[in-house]
Short mmCIF file of C-alpha atoms and ligand atoms in Angstrom, two decimals:
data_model
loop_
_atom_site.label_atom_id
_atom_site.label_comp_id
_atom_site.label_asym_id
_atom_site.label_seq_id
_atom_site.Cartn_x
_atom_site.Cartn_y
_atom_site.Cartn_z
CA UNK G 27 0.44 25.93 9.40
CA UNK G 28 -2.26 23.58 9.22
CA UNK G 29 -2.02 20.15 7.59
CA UNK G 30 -2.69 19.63 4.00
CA UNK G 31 -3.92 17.18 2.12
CA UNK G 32 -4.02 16.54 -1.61
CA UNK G 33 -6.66 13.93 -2.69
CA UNK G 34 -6.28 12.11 -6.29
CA UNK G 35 -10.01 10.42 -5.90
CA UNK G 36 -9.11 8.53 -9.45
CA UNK G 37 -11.02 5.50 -11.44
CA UNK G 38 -13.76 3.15 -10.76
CA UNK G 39 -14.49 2.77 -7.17
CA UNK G 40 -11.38 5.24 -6.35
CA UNK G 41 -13.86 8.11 -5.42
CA UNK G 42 -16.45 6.05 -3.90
CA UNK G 43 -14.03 4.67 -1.24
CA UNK G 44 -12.23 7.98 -1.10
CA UNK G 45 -15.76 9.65 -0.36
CA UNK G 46 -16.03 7.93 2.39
CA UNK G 47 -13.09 8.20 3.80
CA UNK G 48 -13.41 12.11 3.66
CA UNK G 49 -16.75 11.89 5.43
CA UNK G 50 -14.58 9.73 8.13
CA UNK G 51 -11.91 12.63 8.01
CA UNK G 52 -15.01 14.93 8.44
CA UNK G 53 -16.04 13.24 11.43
CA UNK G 54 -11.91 13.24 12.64
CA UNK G 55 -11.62 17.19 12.34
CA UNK G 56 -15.61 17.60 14.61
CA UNK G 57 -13.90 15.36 17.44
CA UNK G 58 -9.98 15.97 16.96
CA UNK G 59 -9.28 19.40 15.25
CA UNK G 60 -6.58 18.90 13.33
CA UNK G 61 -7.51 21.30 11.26
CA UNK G 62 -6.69 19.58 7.61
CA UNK G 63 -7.49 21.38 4.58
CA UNK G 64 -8.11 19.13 1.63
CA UNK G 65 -7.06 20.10 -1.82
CA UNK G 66 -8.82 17.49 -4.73
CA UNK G 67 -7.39 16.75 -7.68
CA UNK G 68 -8.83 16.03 -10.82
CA UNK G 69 -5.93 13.40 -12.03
CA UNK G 70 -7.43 10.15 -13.51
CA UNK G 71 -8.34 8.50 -17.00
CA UNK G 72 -11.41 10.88 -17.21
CA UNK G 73 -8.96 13.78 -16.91
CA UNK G 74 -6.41 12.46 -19.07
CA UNK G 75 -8.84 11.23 -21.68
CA UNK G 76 -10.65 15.09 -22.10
CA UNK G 77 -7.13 16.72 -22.06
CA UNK G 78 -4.24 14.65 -22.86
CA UNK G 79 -3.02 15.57 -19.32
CA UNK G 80 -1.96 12.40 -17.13
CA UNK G 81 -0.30 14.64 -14.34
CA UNK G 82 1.41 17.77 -15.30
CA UNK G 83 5.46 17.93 -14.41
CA UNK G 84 5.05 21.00 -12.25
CA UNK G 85 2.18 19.79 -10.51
CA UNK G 86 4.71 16.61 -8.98
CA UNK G 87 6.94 18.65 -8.52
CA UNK G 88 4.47 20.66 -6.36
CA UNK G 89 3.17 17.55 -4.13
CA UNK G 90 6.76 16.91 -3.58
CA UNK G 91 6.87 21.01 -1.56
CA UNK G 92 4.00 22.47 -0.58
CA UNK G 93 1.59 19.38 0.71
CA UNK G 94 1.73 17.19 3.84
CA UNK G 95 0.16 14.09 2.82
CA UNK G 96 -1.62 12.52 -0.17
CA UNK G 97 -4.60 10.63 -0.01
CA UNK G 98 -5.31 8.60 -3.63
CA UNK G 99 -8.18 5.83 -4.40
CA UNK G 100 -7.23 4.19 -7.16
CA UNK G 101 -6.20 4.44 -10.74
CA UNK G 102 -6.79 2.35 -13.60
CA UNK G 103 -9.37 2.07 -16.24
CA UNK G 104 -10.57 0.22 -19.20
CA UNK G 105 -10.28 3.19 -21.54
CA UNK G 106 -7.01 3.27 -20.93
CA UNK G 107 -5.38 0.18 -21.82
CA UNK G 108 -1.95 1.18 -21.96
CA UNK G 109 -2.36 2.17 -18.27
CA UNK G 110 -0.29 5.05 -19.27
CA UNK G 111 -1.61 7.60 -16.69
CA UNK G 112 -1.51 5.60 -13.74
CA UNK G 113 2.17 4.69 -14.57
CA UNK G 114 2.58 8.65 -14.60
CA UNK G 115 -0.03 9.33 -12.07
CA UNK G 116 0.73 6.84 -9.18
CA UNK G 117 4.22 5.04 -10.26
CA UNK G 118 4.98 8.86 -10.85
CA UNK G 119 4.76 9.99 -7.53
CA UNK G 120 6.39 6.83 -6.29
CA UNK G 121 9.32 7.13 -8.42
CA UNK G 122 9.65 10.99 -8.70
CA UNK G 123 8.75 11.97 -5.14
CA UNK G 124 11.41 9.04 -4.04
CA UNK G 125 8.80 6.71 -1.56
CA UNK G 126 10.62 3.97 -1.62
CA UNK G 127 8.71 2.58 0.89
CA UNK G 128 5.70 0.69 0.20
CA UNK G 129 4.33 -0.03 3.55
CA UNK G 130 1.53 -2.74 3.82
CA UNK G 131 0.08 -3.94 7.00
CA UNK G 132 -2.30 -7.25 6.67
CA UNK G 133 -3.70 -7.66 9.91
CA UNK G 134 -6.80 -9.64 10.76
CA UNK G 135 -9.66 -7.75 12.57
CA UNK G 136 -11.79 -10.81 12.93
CA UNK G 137 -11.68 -14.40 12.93
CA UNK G 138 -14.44 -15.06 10.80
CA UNK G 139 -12.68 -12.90 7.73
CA UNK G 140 -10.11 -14.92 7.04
CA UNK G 141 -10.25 -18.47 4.58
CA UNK G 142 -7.50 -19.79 6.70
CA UNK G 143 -9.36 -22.61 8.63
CA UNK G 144 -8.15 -22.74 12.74
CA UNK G 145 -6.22 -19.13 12.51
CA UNK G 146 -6.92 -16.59 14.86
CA UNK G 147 -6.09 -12.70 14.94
CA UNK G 148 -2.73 -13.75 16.58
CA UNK G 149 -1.81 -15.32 13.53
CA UNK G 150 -2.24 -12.51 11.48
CA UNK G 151 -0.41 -9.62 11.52
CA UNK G 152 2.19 -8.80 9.50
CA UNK G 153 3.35 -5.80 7.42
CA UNK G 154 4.74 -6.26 3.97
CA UNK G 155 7.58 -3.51 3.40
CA UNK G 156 7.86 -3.47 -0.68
CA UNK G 157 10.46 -1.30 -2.01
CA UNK G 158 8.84 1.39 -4.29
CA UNK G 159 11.08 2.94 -6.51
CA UNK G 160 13.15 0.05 -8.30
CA UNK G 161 13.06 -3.89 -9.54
CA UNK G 162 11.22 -4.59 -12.74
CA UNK G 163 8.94 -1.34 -12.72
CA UNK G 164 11.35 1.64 -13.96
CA UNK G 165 10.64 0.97 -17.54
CA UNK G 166 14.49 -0.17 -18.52
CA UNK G 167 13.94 -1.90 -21.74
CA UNK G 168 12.38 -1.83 -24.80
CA UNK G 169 10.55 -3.65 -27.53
CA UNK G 170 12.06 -4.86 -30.84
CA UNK G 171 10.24 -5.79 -34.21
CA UNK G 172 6.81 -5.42 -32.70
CA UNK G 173 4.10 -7.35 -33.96
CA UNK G 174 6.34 -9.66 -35.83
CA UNK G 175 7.12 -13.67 -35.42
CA UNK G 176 10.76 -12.04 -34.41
CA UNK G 177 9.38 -9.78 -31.58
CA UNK G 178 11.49 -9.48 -28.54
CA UNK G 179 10.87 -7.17 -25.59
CA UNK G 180 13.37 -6.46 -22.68
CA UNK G 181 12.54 -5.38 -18.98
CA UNK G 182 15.32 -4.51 -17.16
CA UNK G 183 15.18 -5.65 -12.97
CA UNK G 184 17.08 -2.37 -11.51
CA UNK G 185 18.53 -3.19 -7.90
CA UNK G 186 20.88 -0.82 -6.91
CA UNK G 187 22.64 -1.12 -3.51
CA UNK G 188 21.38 2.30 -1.93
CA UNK G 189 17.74 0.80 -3.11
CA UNK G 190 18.19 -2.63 -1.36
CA UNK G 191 19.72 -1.54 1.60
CA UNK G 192 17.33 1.81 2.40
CA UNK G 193 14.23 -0.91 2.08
CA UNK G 194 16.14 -3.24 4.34
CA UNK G 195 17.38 -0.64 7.06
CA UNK G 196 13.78 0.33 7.25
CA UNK G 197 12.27 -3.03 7.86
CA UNK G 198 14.62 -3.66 10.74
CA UNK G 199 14.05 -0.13 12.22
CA UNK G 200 10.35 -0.74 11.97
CA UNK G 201 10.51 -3.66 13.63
CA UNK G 202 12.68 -2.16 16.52
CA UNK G 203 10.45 0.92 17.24
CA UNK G 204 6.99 -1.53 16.52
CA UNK G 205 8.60 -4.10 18.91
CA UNK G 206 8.71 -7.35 16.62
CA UNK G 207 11.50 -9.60 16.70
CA UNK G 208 11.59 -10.88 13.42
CA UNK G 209 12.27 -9.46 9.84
CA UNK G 210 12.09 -12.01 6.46
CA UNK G 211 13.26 -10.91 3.29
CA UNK G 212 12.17 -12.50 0.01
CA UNK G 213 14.14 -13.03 -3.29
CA UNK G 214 14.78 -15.20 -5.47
CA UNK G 215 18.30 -15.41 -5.28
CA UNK G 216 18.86 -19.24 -6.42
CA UNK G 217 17.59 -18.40 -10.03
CA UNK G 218 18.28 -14.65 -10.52
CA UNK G 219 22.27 -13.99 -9.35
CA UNK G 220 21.20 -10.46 -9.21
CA UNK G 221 19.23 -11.51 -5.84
CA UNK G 222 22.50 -11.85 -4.19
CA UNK G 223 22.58 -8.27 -3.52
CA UNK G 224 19.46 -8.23 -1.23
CA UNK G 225 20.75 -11.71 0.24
CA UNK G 226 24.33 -10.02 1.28
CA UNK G 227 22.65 -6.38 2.16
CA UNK G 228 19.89 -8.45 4.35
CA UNK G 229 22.87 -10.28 6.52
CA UNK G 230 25.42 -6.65 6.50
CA UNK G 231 22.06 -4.41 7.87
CA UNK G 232 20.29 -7.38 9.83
CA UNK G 233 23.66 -8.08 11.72
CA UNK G 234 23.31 -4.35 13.31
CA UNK G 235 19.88 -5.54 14.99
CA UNK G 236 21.39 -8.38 17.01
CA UNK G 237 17.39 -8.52 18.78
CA UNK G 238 15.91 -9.17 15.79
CA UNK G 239 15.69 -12.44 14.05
CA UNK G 240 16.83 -12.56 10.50
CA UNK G 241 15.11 -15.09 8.05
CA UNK G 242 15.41 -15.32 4.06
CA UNK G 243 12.81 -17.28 1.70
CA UNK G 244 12.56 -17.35 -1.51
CA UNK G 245 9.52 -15.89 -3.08
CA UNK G 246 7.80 -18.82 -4.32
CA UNK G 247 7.71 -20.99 -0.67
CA UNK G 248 7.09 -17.59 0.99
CA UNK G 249 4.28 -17.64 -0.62
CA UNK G 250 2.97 -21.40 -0.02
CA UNK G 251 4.54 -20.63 3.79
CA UNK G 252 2.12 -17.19 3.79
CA UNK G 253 -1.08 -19.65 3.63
CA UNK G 254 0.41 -22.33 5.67
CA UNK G 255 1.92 -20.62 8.45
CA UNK G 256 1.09 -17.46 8.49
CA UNK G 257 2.09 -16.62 12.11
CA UNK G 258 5.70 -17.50 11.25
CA UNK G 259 5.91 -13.64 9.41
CA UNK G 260 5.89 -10.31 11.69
CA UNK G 261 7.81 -8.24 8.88
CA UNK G 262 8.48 -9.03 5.37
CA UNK G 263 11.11 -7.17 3.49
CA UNK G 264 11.42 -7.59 -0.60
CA UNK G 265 11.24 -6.05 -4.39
CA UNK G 266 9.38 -4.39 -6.23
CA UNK G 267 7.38 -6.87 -8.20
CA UNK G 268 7.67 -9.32 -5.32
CA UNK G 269 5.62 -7.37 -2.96
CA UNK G 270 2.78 -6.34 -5.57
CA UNK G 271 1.93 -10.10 -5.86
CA UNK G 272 2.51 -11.11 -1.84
CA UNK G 273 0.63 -7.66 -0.17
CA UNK G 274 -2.58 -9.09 -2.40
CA UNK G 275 -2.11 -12.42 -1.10
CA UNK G 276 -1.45 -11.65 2.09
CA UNK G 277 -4.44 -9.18 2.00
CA UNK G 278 -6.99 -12.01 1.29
CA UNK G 279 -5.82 -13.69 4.52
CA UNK G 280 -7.66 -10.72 6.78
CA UNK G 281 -10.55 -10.19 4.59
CA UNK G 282 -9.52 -8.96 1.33
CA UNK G 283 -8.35 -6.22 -0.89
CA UNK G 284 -11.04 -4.01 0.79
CA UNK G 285 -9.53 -4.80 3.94
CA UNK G 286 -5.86 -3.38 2.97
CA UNK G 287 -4.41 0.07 3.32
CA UNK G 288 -1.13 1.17 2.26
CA UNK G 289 1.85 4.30 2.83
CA UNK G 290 4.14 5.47 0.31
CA UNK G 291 6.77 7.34 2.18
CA UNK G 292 10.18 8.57 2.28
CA UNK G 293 11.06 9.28 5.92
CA UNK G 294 11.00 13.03 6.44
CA UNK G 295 8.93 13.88 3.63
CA UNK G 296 5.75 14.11 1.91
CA UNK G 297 3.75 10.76 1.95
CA UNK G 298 1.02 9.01 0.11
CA UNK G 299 -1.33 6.86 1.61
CA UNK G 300 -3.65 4.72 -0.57
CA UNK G 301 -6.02 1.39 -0.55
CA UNK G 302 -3.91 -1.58 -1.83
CA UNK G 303 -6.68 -2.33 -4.12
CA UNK G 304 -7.19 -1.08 -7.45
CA UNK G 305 -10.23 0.60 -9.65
CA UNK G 306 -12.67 -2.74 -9.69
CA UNK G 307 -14.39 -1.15 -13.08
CA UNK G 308 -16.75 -3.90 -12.16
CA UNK G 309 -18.23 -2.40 -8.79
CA UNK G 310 -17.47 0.82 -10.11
CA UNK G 311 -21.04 2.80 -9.28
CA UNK G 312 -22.70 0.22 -7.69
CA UNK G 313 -22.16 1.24 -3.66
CA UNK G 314 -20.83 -2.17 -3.16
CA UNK G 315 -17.01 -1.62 -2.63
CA UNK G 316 -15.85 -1.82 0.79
CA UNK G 317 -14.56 1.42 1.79
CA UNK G 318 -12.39 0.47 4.40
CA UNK G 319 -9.24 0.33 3.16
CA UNK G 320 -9.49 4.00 2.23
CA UNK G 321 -10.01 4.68 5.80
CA UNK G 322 -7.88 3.21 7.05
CA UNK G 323 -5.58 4.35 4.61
CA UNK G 324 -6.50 7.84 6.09
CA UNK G 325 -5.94 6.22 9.66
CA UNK G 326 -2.08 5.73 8.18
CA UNK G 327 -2.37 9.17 6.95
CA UNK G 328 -3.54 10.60 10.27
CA UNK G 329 -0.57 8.78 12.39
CA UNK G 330 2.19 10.27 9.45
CA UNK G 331 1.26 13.22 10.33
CA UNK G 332 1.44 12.95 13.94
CA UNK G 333 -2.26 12.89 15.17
CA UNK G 334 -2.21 9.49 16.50
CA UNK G 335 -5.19 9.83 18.94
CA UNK G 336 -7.26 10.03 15.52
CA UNK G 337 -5.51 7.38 13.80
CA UNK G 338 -6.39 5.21 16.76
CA UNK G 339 -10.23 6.23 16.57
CA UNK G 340 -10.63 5.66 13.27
CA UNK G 341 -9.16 2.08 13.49
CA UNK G 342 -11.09 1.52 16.62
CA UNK G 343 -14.45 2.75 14.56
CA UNK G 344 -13.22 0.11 11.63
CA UNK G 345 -12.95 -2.51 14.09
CA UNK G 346 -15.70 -1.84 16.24
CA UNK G 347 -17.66 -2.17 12.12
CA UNK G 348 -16.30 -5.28 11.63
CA UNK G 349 -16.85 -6.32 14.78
CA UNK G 350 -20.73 -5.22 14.87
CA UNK G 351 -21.17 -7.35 11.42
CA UNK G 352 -21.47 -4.15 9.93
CA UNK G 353 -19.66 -3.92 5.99
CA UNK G 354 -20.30 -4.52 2.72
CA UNK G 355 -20.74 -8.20 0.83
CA UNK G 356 -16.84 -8.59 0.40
CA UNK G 357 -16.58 -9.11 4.14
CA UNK G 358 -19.96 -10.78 4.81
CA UNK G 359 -22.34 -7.53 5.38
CA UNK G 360 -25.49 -6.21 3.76
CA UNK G 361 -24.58 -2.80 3.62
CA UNK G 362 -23.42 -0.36 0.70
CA UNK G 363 -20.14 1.67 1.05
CA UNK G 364 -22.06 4.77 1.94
CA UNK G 365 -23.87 3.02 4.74
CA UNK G 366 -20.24 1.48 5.94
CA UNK G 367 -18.97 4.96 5.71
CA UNK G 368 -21.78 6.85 7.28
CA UNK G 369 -21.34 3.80 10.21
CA UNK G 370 -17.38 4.44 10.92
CA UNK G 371 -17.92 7.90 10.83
CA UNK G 372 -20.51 8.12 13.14
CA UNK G 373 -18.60 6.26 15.36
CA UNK G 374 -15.65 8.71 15.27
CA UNK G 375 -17.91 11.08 16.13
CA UNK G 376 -19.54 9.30 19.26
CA UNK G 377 -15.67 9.20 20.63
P1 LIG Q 668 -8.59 -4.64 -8.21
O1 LIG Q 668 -7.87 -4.45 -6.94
O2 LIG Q 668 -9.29 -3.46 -8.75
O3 LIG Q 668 -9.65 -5.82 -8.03
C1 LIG Q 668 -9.25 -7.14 -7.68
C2 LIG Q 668 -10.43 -7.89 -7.04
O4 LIG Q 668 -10.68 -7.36 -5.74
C3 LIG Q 668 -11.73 -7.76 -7.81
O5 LIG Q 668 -12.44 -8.96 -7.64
C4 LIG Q 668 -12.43 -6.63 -7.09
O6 LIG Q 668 -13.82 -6.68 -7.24
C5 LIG Q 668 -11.98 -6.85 -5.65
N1 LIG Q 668 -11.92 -5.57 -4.91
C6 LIG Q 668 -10.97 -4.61 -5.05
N2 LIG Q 668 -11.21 -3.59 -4.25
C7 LIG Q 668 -12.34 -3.88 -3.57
C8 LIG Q 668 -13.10 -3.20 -2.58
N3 LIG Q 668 -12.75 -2.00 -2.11
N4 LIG Q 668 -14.22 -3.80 -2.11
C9 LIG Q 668 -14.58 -5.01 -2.55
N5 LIG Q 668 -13.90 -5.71 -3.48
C10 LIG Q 668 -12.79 -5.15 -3.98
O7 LIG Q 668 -7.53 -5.22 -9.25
P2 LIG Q 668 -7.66 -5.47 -10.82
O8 LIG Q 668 -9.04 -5.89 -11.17
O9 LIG Q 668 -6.53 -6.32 -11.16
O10 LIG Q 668 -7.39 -4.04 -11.45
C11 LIG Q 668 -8.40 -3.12 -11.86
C12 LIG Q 668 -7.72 -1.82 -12.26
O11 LIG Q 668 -7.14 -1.18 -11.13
C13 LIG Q 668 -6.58 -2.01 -13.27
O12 LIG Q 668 -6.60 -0.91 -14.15
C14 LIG Q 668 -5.34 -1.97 -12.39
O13 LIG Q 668 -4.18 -1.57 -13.09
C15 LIG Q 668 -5.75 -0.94 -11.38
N6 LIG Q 668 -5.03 -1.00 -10.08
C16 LIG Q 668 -4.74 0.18 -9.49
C17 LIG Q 668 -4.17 0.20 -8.24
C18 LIG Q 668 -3.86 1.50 -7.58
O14 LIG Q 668 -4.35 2.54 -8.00
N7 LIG Q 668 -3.10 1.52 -6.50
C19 LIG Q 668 -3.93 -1.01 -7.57
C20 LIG Q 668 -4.24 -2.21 -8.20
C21 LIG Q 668 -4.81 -2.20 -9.45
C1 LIG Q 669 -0.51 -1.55 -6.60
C2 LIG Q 669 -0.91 -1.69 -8.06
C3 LIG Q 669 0.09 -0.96 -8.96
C4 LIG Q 669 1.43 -1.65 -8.77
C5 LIG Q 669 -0.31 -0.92 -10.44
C6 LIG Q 669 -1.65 -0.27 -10.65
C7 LIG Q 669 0.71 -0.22 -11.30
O1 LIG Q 669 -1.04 -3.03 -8.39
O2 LIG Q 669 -0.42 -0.41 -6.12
O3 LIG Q 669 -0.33 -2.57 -5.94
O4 LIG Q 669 1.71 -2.65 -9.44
O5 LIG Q 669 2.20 -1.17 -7.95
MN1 LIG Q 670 -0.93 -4.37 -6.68
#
């Protein structure tokens, strides 16, 4: 059977960067045949504003069975402030399709893209392993007397021990297979006794990887310690909310949000692959987003499925880009994401 792929194009800048990654797949399938069909979907705040839809039950359910991959741009828009349909759209397929892991590589292409004066690409290159499916984001709460002086409102951190140590077993096997020697989880387990968890589940599943180095930080110098000394941090390992804030930060260290690709996955099952960036209403139509997280978002896509030669080609096109001076303003170019995307793709097809 040949691959599929579902694409959720979404909000904002979501189908201009997703565009161009298709071209890029386009260019994949004339050199590498791996025969994808692509199946778009219409989910995102246009769809949900003319139909009351967000993303229909059966339709989740259906991504979960009968697709390979997933392939999304981004969702979130200003009409929407409630950012109800991305929390049934996106955290949806997170939570309901299980992909508890957030996989986030940050790994610096070029020299000149990062702010970090005197670091080189050595320095750089870490992945950020957020777990996906838990922490502060299932919506365990409530609010009380809204709109009053007596208001109270109540989120609920769920860590449960299969969550914490799944996340954790995955980080070390990562590193093993990816040959790093060095995993560093992140809590904040001197203010929040709830932490402890990850703290003893690190030490019980890090003690089975005697060749890898375990190291714990808490959150807030892990993230001075990101900026500082970057090259200290091969594979990071922490919560939900924890790794929203860090895979931005860390993203802005190799060039940006437009820079950073992401996988949602559940070993052994479907998986969806996405830009860590969001909507950016404000470049929204303009041709001035950088499309390359998208693609190489596909580039993760291509290697989950198990056509690695094209994974490789297409990160070898986006670094051959970046390395030609060729991108959009975000990363120091003159070009428009069409241009960028016309660029990597001709180069996938040139081999
Ligand atoms: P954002 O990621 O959209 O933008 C943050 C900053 O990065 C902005 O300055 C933006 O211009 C820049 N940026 C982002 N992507 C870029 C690209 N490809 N090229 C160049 N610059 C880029 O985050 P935000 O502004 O906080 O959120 C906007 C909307 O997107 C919100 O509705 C938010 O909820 C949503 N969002 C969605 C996702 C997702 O779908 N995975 C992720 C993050 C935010
Ligand atoms: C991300 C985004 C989402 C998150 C938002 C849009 C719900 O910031 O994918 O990083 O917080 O996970
Ligand atoms: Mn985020």
């Amino acid at each position: 059977m040949p691959p599929k792929l579902a694409v959720i194009a979404g909000d904002g800048i979501g189908p201009e960067v997703v565009r161009e990654a298709l071209k890029v797949l386009e260019a994949v399938e004339a050199v590498h045949h791996p025969g994808i069909t692509v199946e778009t979907l219409p989910y995102g705040a246009d769809h949900y504003l003319s139909t009351g839809i967000t993303i229909p039950p059966a339709e989740m359910q259906r991504l979960g069975r009968d697709v390979d991959a997933i392939l999304v741009g981004a969702i979130g828009d200003p009409r929407v402030p409630g950012n109800e349909h991305a929390r049934d759209i996106l955290l949806g397929m997170r939570f309901q399709l299980d992909l508890y892991v957030n996989e986030r590589p940050a790994r610096l292409f070029d020299e000149r893209l990062t702010p970090l004066k005197g670091k080189t690409v050595r320095d750089l290159d870490l992945v950020v392993f957020r777990e996906n499916t838990e922490g502060l984001y299932v919506s365990m709460g409530g609010a009380f007397k809204v709109g009053t002086p007596d208001e109270i409102t109540i989120a609920e951190e769920l860590n449960t021990r299969k969550g914490v140590e799944r996340i954790i077993r995955h980080a070390f096997s990562w590193a093993r297979t990816h040959g790093r020697t060095r995993v560093t989880m992140a809590d904040k387990a001197n203010a929040i006794p709830a932490h402890a968890l990850w703290r003893r589940v690190f030490e019980e599943v890090g003690a089975e990887y005697a060749d890898i180095t375990r190291d714990t930080r808490y959150i807030d110098a892990m993230a001075m310690d990101l900026v500082r000394t970057p090259e200290s941090f091969q594979v990071v390992v922490t919560g939900n909310l924890f790794g929203d804030i860090i895979s931005d930060l860390a993203s802005i260290l190799v060039g940006g949000l437009g820079m950073a690709p992401s996988a949602n996955r559940h070993p052994g099952r479907v998986a969806m692959y996405e830009p860590v960036h969001g909507s950016a209403p404000p470049l929204a139509g303009k041709d001035v987003a950088n499309p390359m997280a998208a693609i190489l978002s596909l580039a993760m896509m291509l290697d989950g499925i198990g056509e690695e030669a094209a994974a490789l080609a297409v990160e070898r096109a986006v670094r051959a880009a970046i390395a030609a001076k060729v991108g959009t303003p975000d990363v120091g170019g003159t070009l428009g994401t069409r241009a960028v995307g016309d660029w990597i793709a001709e180069r996938v097809r040139a081999g």
